[in-house]
Amino acid sequence: MAQPSRPVTRTASDVAALVEGARAGRPRAVARLITLIENGSPQLREVLRALAPDTGRAIVIGLTGSPGVGKSTTTTALVSALRERGERVGVLAVDPSSPFTGGALLGDRIRMQQHTLDPEVFIRSMATRGHLGGLAAAAPQALRVFDAAGCGVVVVETVGVGQSEVEIAGLADVTLVLVAPGMGDGIQAAKAGILEVGDVFVVNKADRDGAQAVVRDLRNMVAMADRAATEWKPPVLTTVASRGEGTDALLGAIDRFVEHARADGNWQRRRTARAAREVEAIALGELRSRFRVDGHAGLASLAEAVRDGRLDPYSASDELVAQLGEP
Amino acid sequence: MAQPSRPVTRTASDVAALVEGARAGRPRAVARLITLIENGSPQLREVLRALAPDTGRAIVIGLTGSPGVGKSTTTTALVSALRERGERVGVLAVDPSSPFTGGALLGDRIRMQQHTLDPEVFIRSMATRGHLGGLAAAAPQALRVFDAAGCGVVVVETVGVGQSEVEIAGLADVTLVLVAPGMGDGIQAAKAGILEVGDVFVVNKADRDGAQAVVRDLRNMVAMADRAATEWKPPVLTTVASRGEGTDALLGAIDRFVEHARADGNWQRRRTARAAREVEAIALGELRSRFRVDGHAGLASLAEAVRDGRLDPYSASDELVAQLGEP
């Protein structure tokens, strides 16, 4: 089933056709546009300009948790429930530990088997390890493609290591934090600060020993957080995702969160902040590339001066920034 | 033994005294300067300007590996061996999973117990979780302080998750990758791309079952990598760090790497690249803060336009960058 590899650069009419295809919800066009985005193709700008008017509609659900808590199973269960509602659904599985990316990874095919043949479900895996800018660079643009392709909901799934769950929360309209009994996740949660990013907590594998203790711990931690009476209070739910148990209640909690966030303005605030981070990241990338241009003597000679102790890095940075204004 | 907390802002003479103290190798002055750096104190620039002429001498050893392979034990063993050579040594333990930082963490005190009372050993832990810019922002400056304080060697230790070992390799003159038997690290190594960052591979806990298989796997992988005959070929060593076994051979391998890198120019190239990244990171941070200045309408209104689909993020970025040149 693997696609033959294709050239990254395409003609303008080629790109226009892909954009039209994505707008019409054709999976292959969606996949190719995302590849184009991941490869940092020069046609990226054109694609996103064309897609912009069709964006802003999809609800982005972020899903994170330690390895083994059942993220893929939960995603699969959520996708099934959303399909029953008639939603077109996108899934972006972000793997921060892998340098391998693409739409045809064996893992996805196996894990999401029941949905891979559904033309209304777009599944994509994205590796961020070793990619410049990581999640921040390509994921928001990939979400725009799903969005413009008419997905009512996009699930972004990632393993919670390092900064990844903070990054996911930065991308998502609503963030689900998954834990499971017997993994010391209660304590982990507090340490890792996942409490701050979770809008909904899910104790999966709730049929196992210790599930109720995890629920209790999480509820206590949620209760201790300082929040106004009108603020959203993250619920702690239980699921057995492998049997689909608790999925409807989970979707219900997501619906309630969305309604609450829309009513109190948090929805718009988050989306504005997300767009600001995105624009900023692109601008910083552009400035970085200007620093690195061959023939721009700036950074290279400043770096040598810093290396040899002739200049401190802050003074060097001042000079570099000053040079941006020069012709 | 915990220090009372102190105000971050200091008078100019105060800072000058700290700089003098650090130059003289006084541990308290070193610790306070690093705190000042971590807090992003406005006096940072002044400190680094004053320290610049005394930097560039320390050899930075990066040490990374999965949880449980024995990083702290190996660091302790290395520090002991370096102390026997009469070196003043700095240790920077970077924890990407913790938001807690400082010089008086219980963990460090326990793990590095035998060195905490040695005035020629500076130990500092640094948390990067949730800190803007992570490792990239504060760690190089902390290394400068150790360097200016006369440390001949600084060991930077971090757990290998997400991007952290790539970041460590970017900071270090020589990078040690630790693995241990029974942790699936052979396969992990390939997957995670640690092969690319390791200058020396260490199979720790070599008295355990399976150690020789891990050595063999790593040697095969090293042998398969494409490199010129004159290029450094990373050795694969075995240690039992808890008993100090193999530490001398490890130091010997590090010495050989340093000699080799100095002879073939790789040493200077890496240090130039490191300085370039550092200057660039500071410049980008400065530009970011300009985008975010209150009253600078740019980013906020552009973000709203992107959020509402009136503008694509690349066009918004172009406008933002163009505004930098405006008064």
XYZ file of C-alpha atoms in Angstrom:
654
model
C 0.000 0.000 0.000
C 3.017 2.324 0.212
C 2.951 5.269 -2.152
C 5.828 5.655 -4.586
C 7.890 8.655 -3.570
C 7.236 11.786 -5.575
C 9.143 14.951 -6.274
C 8.680 17.705 -3.697
C 8.475 20.573 -6.156
C 5.382 20.780 -8.246
C 4.139 23.137 -10.877
C 1.746 25.930 -9.959
C -1.195 24.206 -11.638
C -0.235 21.011 -9.850
C -0.430 22.820 -6.511
C -3.723 24.458 -7.445
C -5.112 21.037 -8.245
C -3.914 19.668 -4.903
C -5.517 22.570 -3.067
C -8.775 21.971 -4.905
C -8.506 18.274 -4.148
C -7.939 18.916 -0.449
C -10.884 21.327 -0.332
C -12.994 18.589 -1.872
C -11.819 16.252 0.868
C -9.751 13.908 -1.286
C -7.392 11.921 0.973
C -4.521 11.754 -1.535
C -4.507 15.506 -2.057
C -4.551 16.010 1.725
C -1.636 13.603 2.156
C 0.421 15.269 -0.572
C -0.140 18.757 0.747
C 1.002 17.670 4.183
C 4.122 16.100 2.671
C 4.771 19.365 0.881
C 4.430 21.201 4.211
C 6.721 18.798 6.040
C 9.377 19.155 3.396
C 9.269 22.914 3.701
C 8.478 23.252 0.020
C 8.633 26.781 -1.387
C 5.039 26.338 -2.482
C 3.930 26.211 1.130
C 3.018 29.899 1.117
C 0.852 29.593 -1.930
C -0.938 26.562 -0.467
C -1.661 28.236 2.839
C -2.783 31.449 1.197
C -5.262 29.441 -0.851
C -6.486 27.455 2.151
C -6.818 30.359 4.616
C -10.475 31.235 3.916
C -11.465 27.627 4.557
C -9.751 27.344 7.924
C -10.827 27.982 11.488
C -13.697 25.536 11.545
C -12.202 22.276 12.806
C -12.150 21.583 16.518
C -8.682 20.390 17.497
C -8.550 17.782 20.254
C -5.105 17.252 21.752
C -4.463 13.877 23.350
C -1.391 13.139 25.423
C -0.122 10.743 28.067
C 2.790 8.487 28.967
C 3.683 5.485 26.817
C 1.303 2.616 27.416
C -1.724 4.491 28.713
C -3.694 3.720 25.583
C -3.513 6.828 23.454
C -3.973 5.127 20.089
C -6.812 2.990 21.393
C -8.509 6.073 22.782
C -8.015 7.924 19.515
C -9.525 4.991 17.632
C -12.515 4.945 19.993
C -12.982 8.711 19.653
C -12.790 8.518 15.889
C -15.458 5.784 15.850
C -17.769 7.860 18.009
C -17.200 10.975 15.893
C -17.877 9.007 12.718
C -21.196 7.914 14.203
C -22.043 11.602 14.493
C -21.240 11.918 10.801
C -18.120 14.042 11.320
C -15.214 13.914 8.924
C -12.200 13.370 11.171
C -8.462 14.013 10.924
C -5.845 12.262 13.049
C -2.344 13.644 13.410
C -0.100 11.262 15.366
C 3.006 13.139 16.398
C 6.008 11.071 17.418
C 8.700 13.168 19.095
C 11.038 10.179 19.428
C 11.138 9.228 15.786
C 12.866 10.759 12.808
C 10.580 8.843 10.451
C 7.555 10.551 9.094
C 4.868 9.975 6.496
C 1.436 8.655 5.918
C 2.161 5.014 5.401
C 3.889 3.906 8.578
C 3.161 0.364 9.575
C 2.368 1.330 13.148
C -0.501 3.590 12.188
C -1.892 1.093 9.756
C -1.989 -1.538 12.418
C -3.236 0.605 15.232
C -5.869 2.501 13.334
C -6.775 -0.426 11.100
C -10.503 -0.083 11.399
C -10.389 3.477 10.086
C -7.767 3.310 7.358
C -10.286 2.347 4.711
C -12.800 5.021 5.684
C -12.477 7.910 3.198
C -13.896 10.288 5.807
C -10.984 9.646 8.192
C -7.585 11.186 7.406
C -4.713 9.652 9.330
C -1.236 11.076 9.294
C 1.841 10.460 11.387
C 4.459 13.087 11.824
C 7.907 12.694 13.337
C 9.419 15.680 15.031
C 12.718 14.310 16.214
C 15.554 16.102 14.535
C 13.196 18.303 12.557
C 13.956 21.965 12.912
C 11.270 23.653 14.934
C 9.758 20.288 15.817
C 6.047 20.159 16.336
C 5.711 23.927 16.232
C 6.775 24.199 12.615
C 4.779 21.701 10.598
C 1.879 20.577 12.791
C -0.215 23.788 12.693
C 0.007 23.848 8.903
C -0.959 20.186 8.692
C -3.973 20.993 10.883
C -4.936 23.745 8.437
C -4.984 21.205 5.613
C -7.267 18.856 7.578
C -9.395 21.855 8.509
C -9.735 23.090 4.930
C -10.489 19.512 3.857
C -13.658 19.697 5.890
C -12.693 17.775 9.006
C -15.050 18.838 11.772
C -12.652 17.449 14.346
C -8.916 16.770 14.272
C -7.315 14.628 16.960
C -3.635 15.368 17.584
C -2.042 12.541 19.530
C 1.401 12.581 21.109
C 3.340 10.818 23.817
C 3.924 13.052 26.808
C 7.698 13.399 27.045
C 9.748 16.510 27.490
C 7.886 19.519 26.272
C 5.571 17.661 23.941
C 2.395 17.899 26.000
C 2.874 21.598 26.471
C 3.283 21.898 22.715
C 0.165 19.815 22.080
C -1.838 21.980 24.458
C -0.595 24.967 22.498
C -2.033 23.504 19.301
C -5.321 22.205 20.627
C -8.695 23.729 21.405
C -9.196 21.112 24.105
C -6.498 18.942 25.663
C -7.137 15.449 27.005
C -4.590 14.006 29.401
C -4.653 10.205 29.610
C -3.354 8.251 32.561
C -3.648 4.593 33.507
C -3.461 2.720 36.812
C -0.197 1.170 37.908
C 2.060 3.599 36.126
C 2.687 6.034 38.958
C 0.915 8.596 36.859
C -0.653 10.393 39.778
C 2.712 11.528 41.038
C 4.007 11.919 37.507
C 1.129 14.249 36.721
C 2.065 16.614 39.507
C 5.755 16.509 38.658
C 5.343 16.983 34.966
C 2.865 19.776 35.188
C 0.320 17.981 33.023
C -2.273 19.296 35.431
C -1.834 22.693 33.874
C -2.437 21.524 30.332
C -5.380 19.143 30.857
C -8.899 20.316 30.086
C -10.230 16.799 30.566
C -8.485 13.961 32.423
C -9.085 10.386 31.412
C -8.170 7.380 33.512
C -8.029 4.666 30.897
C -7.847 0.919 31.607
C -10.333 1.692 34.377
C -11.069 -2.028 34.799
C -7.639 -2.531 36.307
C -6.653 -2.485 39.958
C -5.905 0.915 41.322
C -7.991 2.883 38.825
C -10.168 4.403 41.518
C -7.110 5.562 43.450
C -5.793 7.324 40.366
C -9.174 8.985 39.844
C -9.201 10.130 43.471
C -5.645 11.501 43.244
C -6.392 13.404 40.078
C -9.655 14.803 41.457
C -7.839 15.983 44.542
C -5.173 17.675 42.468
C -7.759 19.288 40.218
C -9.677 20.479 43.278
C -6.573 22.057 44.800
C -5.837 24.203 41.765
C -6.654 27.838 42.188
C -9.528 28.842 39.901
C -12.503 31.169 39.849
C -15.978 29.678 40.318
C -16.911 30.466 36.729
C -13.764 28.866 35.304
C -13.792 25.443 33.675
C -13.022 22.698 36.160
C -11.378 19.754 34.375
C -13.436 16.584 34.909
C -11.751 13.253 35.625
C -13.381 10.461 33.617
C -12.828 6.722 33.381
C -12.632 4.705 30.177
C -11.801 1.243 28.913
C -10.943 2.413 25.438
C -10.223 -1.075 24.099
C -13.913 -1.904 24.623
C -15.190 1.578 23.820
C -16.411 2.062 27.382
C -16.686 5.663 28.473
C -16.143 7.110 25.016
C -19.563 8.734 24.810
C -19.084 10.332 28.210
C -15.687 11.567 27.054
C -17.174 13.132 23.931
C -19.839 14.677 26.168
C -17.173 16.243 28.363
C -15.411 17.605 25.291
C -18.696 19.104 24.073
C -19.250 20.747 27.447
C -15.727 22.143 27.439
C -16.189 23.608 23.961
C -19.490 25.206 24.971
C -17.969 26.622 28.148
C -14.871 27.963 26.397
C -16.962 29.600 23.679
C -19.179 31.242 26.260
C -16.432 32.674 28.447
C -14.176 33.841 25.602
C -11.421 31.351 26.346
C -11.960 29.717 22.970
C -11.116 32.893 21.034
C -8.271 33.781 23.382
C -6.623 30.393 22.888
C -7.052 30.535 19.141
C -5.600 34.023 18.992
C -2.637 32.956 21.113
C -2.152 29.914 18.918
C -2.145 32.022 15.751
C 0.262 34.474 17.362
C 2.721 31.704 18.252
C 2.444 30.338 14.773
C 3.067 33.648 13.013
C 5.913 34.355 15.406
C 7.528 30.980 14.766
C 7.427 31.534 11.015
C 8.848 35.046 11.380
C 11.671 33.807 13.611
C 12.443 31.040 11.126
C 12.623 33.626 8.362
C 14.944 35.836 10.410
C 17.073 32.817 11.268
C 17.474 32.035 7.599
C 18.574 35.629 6.969
C 21.284 35.252 9.631
C 22.488 32.138 7.895
C 22.580 33.390 4.330
C 25.919 32.721 2.665
C 27.778 35.882 2.016
C 26.138 37.498 5.051
C 29.363 37.755 6.989
C 27.538 38.625 10.179
C 26.870 35.453 12.101
C 29.980 33.536 11.059
C 32.474 36.209 12.065
C 30.562 37.109 15.215
C 30.565 33.442 16.203
C 34.334 33.268 15.825
C 34.749 36.333 18.012
C 32.556 34.740 20.690
C 34.390 31.418 20.406
C 37.698 33.158 21.022
C 36.423 35.264 23.932
C 36.861 38.529 22.023
C 33.166 39.239 22.289
C 30.386 38.130 24.624
C 27.321 36.495 23.029
C 24.966 39.340 23.941
C 27.072 42.015 22.294
C 27.379 39.725 19.279
C 23.595 39.341 19.182
C 23.172 43.133 19.293
C 25.389 43.455 16.252
C 23.551 40.701 14.431
C 20.164 42.321 15.058
C 21.495 45.730 14.021
C 22.661 44.222 10.719
C 19.092 43.148 9.868
C 18.200 46.767 9.163
C 21.148 47.184 6.806
C 20.738 46.703 3.081
C 22.561 23.527 53.780
C 19.929 25.352 51.668
C 20.818 28.932 50.851
C 18.309 31.596 51.844
C 16.728 33.010 48.706
C 18.150 36.336 47.587
C 16.926 39.134 45.422
C 17.640 38.699 41.727
C 18.583 42.291 41.048
C 21.886 43.425 42.440
C 23.803 46.633 42.396
C 26.578 47.099 39.863
C 29.278 46.761 42.499
C 27.542 43.662 43.758
C 27.734 42.110 40.291
C 31.368 43.161 39.875
C 32.142 41.430 43.164
C 30.357 38.270 42.020
C 32.300 38.273 38.768
C 35.547 38.679 40.679
C 34.476 35.901 43.036
C 33.669 33.548 40.165
C 37.009 34.317 38.489
C 38.693 33.429 41.750
C 36.771 30.147 41.746
C 34.546 30.823 44.727
C 31.626 28.365 44.644
C 29.068 30.790 46.100
C 29.835 33.432 43.506
C 29.577 30.813 40.758
C 26.222 29.633 42.082
C 24.819 33.147 42.318
C 25.910 34.121 38.841
C 24.206 31.035 37.435
C 21.021 31.905 39.322
C 21.219 35.364 37.856
C 21.558 33.837 34.392
C 18.668 31.443 34.901
C 16.423 34.243 36.053
C 17.217 36.233 32.963
C 18.455 39.113 35.087
C 19.120 42.358 33.207
C 22.667 42.201 34.556
C 23.340 39.118 32.497
C 24.938 41.131 29.716
C 27.297 42.864 32.047
C 28.300 39.559 33.622
C 28.999 37.867 30.322
C 30.892 40.844 28.972
C 33.124 40.727 32.020
C 33.620 36.960 31.785
C 34.260 36.726 28.019
C 38.064 37.050 28.121
C 38.273 34.181 30.607
C 36.196 31.765 28.547
C 36.987 29.167 25.918
C 39.322 27.060 28.042
C 37.082 24.435 29.656
C 36.502 21.156 27.853
C 32.789 20.394 27.856
C 31.861 16.721 28.154
C 28.237 15.957 27.304
C 26.794 12.802 28.854
C 23.433 11.401 27.883
C 21.440 8.185 27.962
C 18.068 6.728 28.881
C 16.824 6.767 32.468
C 18.533 4.097 34.568
C 21.706 3.583 32.552
C 23.826 5.142 35.290
C 24.471 8.704 34.182
C 24.931 10.188 37.642
C 27.149 7.322 38.735
C 29.261 7.741 35.624
C 29.496 11.481 36.181
C 30.589 10.867 39.770
C 33.249 8.411 38.610
C 34.481 10.837 35.943
C 34.656 13.676 38.437
C 36.720 11.525 40.812
C 39.153 10.626 38.050
C 39.438 14.236 36.919
C 40.042 15.385 40.502
C 42.899 12.904 40.717
C 44.424 14.714 37.765
C 44.101 17.939 39.713
C 41.414 19.440 37.479
C 38.816 21.818 38.811
C 35.523 20.364 37.579
C 32.036 21.702 36.896
C 28.916 19.551 36.690
C 25.731 20.801 35.087
C 22.879 18.321 35.509
C 20.098 19.282 33.139
C 16.658 17.857 33.861
C 14.264 18.340 30.971
C 11.385 16.758 32.878
C 11.484 19.010 35.890
C 10.398 22.594 36.392
C 12.520 22.818 39.543
C 15.943 24.271 39.335
C 18.717 25.389 41.644
C 21.867 24.350 43.344
C 20.510 22.747 46.463
C 18.290 19.983 45.196
C 18.199 16.934 47.369
C 18.786 14.587 44.459
C 22.120 16.136 43.544
C 23.265 16.213 47.125
C 22.575 12.535 47.520
C 23.887 11.395 44.186
C 27.015 13.465 44.139
C 27.565 13.247 47.886
C 31.234 12.451 47.719
C 31.956 15.637 45.777
C 29.666 18.185 47.389
C 32.211 19.168 50.001
C 35.055 19.495 47.526
C 35.577 23.214 46.813
C 37.134 22.333 43.455
C 33.931 20.705 42.216
C 30.999 22.913 41.214
C 27.688 21.107 40.935
C 24.589 22.678 39.544
C 21.260 21.308 38.457
C 19.146 23.071 35.899
C 15.548 22.361 34.987
C 14.461 23.146 31.484
C 10.855 22.072 31.536
C 8.594 25.017 30.930
C 11.544 27.379 30.685
C 11.484 29.442 27.549
C 14.187 28.341 25.181
C 14.962 25.327 27.354
C 18.496 24.140 27.462
C 19.556 26.407 24.652
C 18.938 29.570 26.603
C 20.637 29.237 29.970
C 23.021 26.289 29.723
C 25.698 27.873 27.479
C 25.896 30.872 29.771
C 26.144 28.642 32.833
C 29.007 26.823 31.097
C 30.731 30.181 30.598
C 30.576 30.813 34.318
C 32.142 27.434 35.104
C 34.714 28.080 32.405
C 35.665 31.507 33.714
C 35.799 30.051 37.231
C 38.727 27.935 36.102
C 37.093 24.568 35.552
C 39.308 22.588 33.200
C 36.419 20.270 32.451
C 32.667 20.667 32.709
C 30.394 17.638 32.537
C 26.888 18.337 31.248
C 24.569 15.472 32.066
C 21.051 14.972 30.774
C 18.536 12.225 30.270
C 18.066 11.370 26.629
C 14.422 12.156 25.878
C 12.964 14.055 22.989
C 15.501 16.462 21.621
C 17.689 16.648 24.699
C 20.634 14.576 23.480
C 20.809 16.518 20.272
C 20.868 19.685 22.366
C 23.570 18.293 24.648
C 25.688 17.346 21.666
C 25.289 20.912 20.477
C 26.730 22.204 23.736
C 29.563 19.743 24.194
C 33.060 19.370 22.838
C 32.736 15.623 23.212
C 29.533 13.647 23.682
C 29.322 10.382 25.596
C 26.301 8.184 24.998
C 25.597 5.730 27.812
C 23.645 2.556 27.376
C 23.117 -0.445 29.652
C 22.209 -4.075 29.015
C 18.608 -5.206 29.263
C 17.086 -1.890 28.297
C 16.646 -2.490 24.588
C 19.095 0.317 24.078
C 20.681 -1.196 21.013
C 17.510 -0.848 19.024
C 16.658 2.373 20.800
C 19.984 3.825 19.752
C 19.272 3.300 16.105
C 15.746 4.586 16.366
C 16.613 7.644 18.366
C 19.524 8.668 16.258
C 21.925 8.755 19.212
C 24.453 7.148 16.907
C 24.857 10.485 15.214
C 25.582 12.399 18.394
C 27.924 9.981 20.185
C 31.684 10.563 20.062
C 32.230 7.810 22.599
C 29.784 5.025 23.478
C 29.772 3.547 26.944
C 28.069 0.304 27.877
C 27.662 0.739 31.608
C 26.684 -2.037 34.062
C 28.962 -4.217 31.963
C 28.923 -6.912 34.647
C 25.317 -7.694 33.782
C 23.968 -10.275 31.387
C 23.769 -9.151 27.832
C 26.457 -6.480 28.048
C 28.589 -8.086 25.361
C 25.628 -8.277 22.994
C 25.017 -4.563 23.442
C 28.711 -3.861 22.780
C 28.572 -5.962 19.636
C 25.392 -4.255 18.383
C 26.835 -0.815 18.954
C 30.141 -1.711 17.301
C 28.261 -3.032 14.277
C 26.236 0.132 14.054
C 29.307 2.328 14.418
C 31.073 0.274 11.748
C 28.190 0.679 9.318
C 28.234 4.453 9.489
C 29.683 6.163 6.476
C 32.905 7.971 7.379
C 36.280 8.796 5.894
C 39.337 6.834 7.050
C 40.792 9.893 8.773
C 37.548 10.669 10.584
C 37.064 9.869 14.267
C 35.533 6.451 14.783
C 33.553 6.394 18.033
C 34.852 3.659 20.331
C 32.499 1.455 22.330
C 33.735 1.003 25.908
C 32.478 -0.934 28.889
C 32.250 0.361 32.450
C 30.890 -0.550 35.829
C 30.638 3.008 37.014
C 29.403 2.107 40.492
C 32.785 0.439 41.156
C 34.784 2.906 39.061
C 35.709 0.172 36.579
C 36.568 1.428 33.138
C 36.663 5.076 34.113
C 40.351 5.515 33.299
C 39.858 3.947 29.886
C 36.888 6.266 29.354
C 38.969 9.326 30.209
C 41.654 8.000 27.881
C 39.127 7.760 25.037
C 38.003 11.312 25.741
C 41.621 12.487 25.642
C 42.138 10.771 22.302
C 38.978 12.328 20.912
C 40.083 15.797 21.999
C 43.489 15.297 20.426
C 41.978 13.991 17.201
C 39.392 16.791 16.965
C 42.018 19.442 17.605
C 44.260 17.977 14.894
C 41.615 17.727 12.178
C 39.949 21.077 12.862
C 36.688 19.569 14.068
C 37.247 21.098 17.501
C 37.224 24.669 16.194
C 34.389 23.962 13.787
C 32.175 22.641 16.543
C 33.015 25.530 18.830
C 32.292 28.048 16.087
C 28.981 26.351 15.325
C 28.133 26.326 19.014
C 28.879 30.038 19.366
C 26.829 30.746 16.239
C 23.818 28.882 17.637
C 24.178 30.714 20.897
C 24.381 34.181 19.361
C 21.509 33.318 17.074
C 19.340 32.090 19.953
C 19.914 35.325 21.852
C 19.168 37.425 18.785
C 15.967 35.491 18.095
C 14.913 35.896 21.726
C 15.487 39.625 21.433
C 13.458 39.816 18.226
C 10.702 37.755 19.820
C 10.490 40.198 22.685
C 10.160 43.045 20.185
C 7.197 41.296 18.572
C 5.579 40.997 21.952
C 6.072 44.521 23.203
C 2.840 46.093 24.435
C 1.712 48.845 22.180
C 3.317 47.091 19.220
C 0.001 46.365 17.553
C 1.622 44.076 15.001
C 1.531 40.536 16.322
C -1.791 40.780 18.129
C -3.782 42.094 15.189
C -2.014 39.815 12.719
C -2.836 36.836 14.936
C -6.517 37.792 14.925
C -6.504 38.010 11.144
C -4.922 34.540 10.917
C -7.341 33.122 13.463
C -10.295 34.334 11.414
C -8.890 33.078 8.102
C -8.500 36.624 6.734
C -4.752 36.115 6.392
C -2.481 33.098 6.070
C 0.325 32.755 8.631
C 3.115 33.318 6.100
C 1.728 36.607 4.851
C 1.238 37.625 8.483
C 4.864 36.737 9.204
C 6.018 38.854 6.250
C 4.181 41.837 7.679
C 5.600 41.242 11.127
C 9.165 41.092 9.819
C 8.617 44.188 7.697
C 7.471 46.069 10.811
C 10.831 45.400 12.515
C 12.450 47.978 10.273
C 9.872 50.612 11.158
C 10.521 53.134 13.886
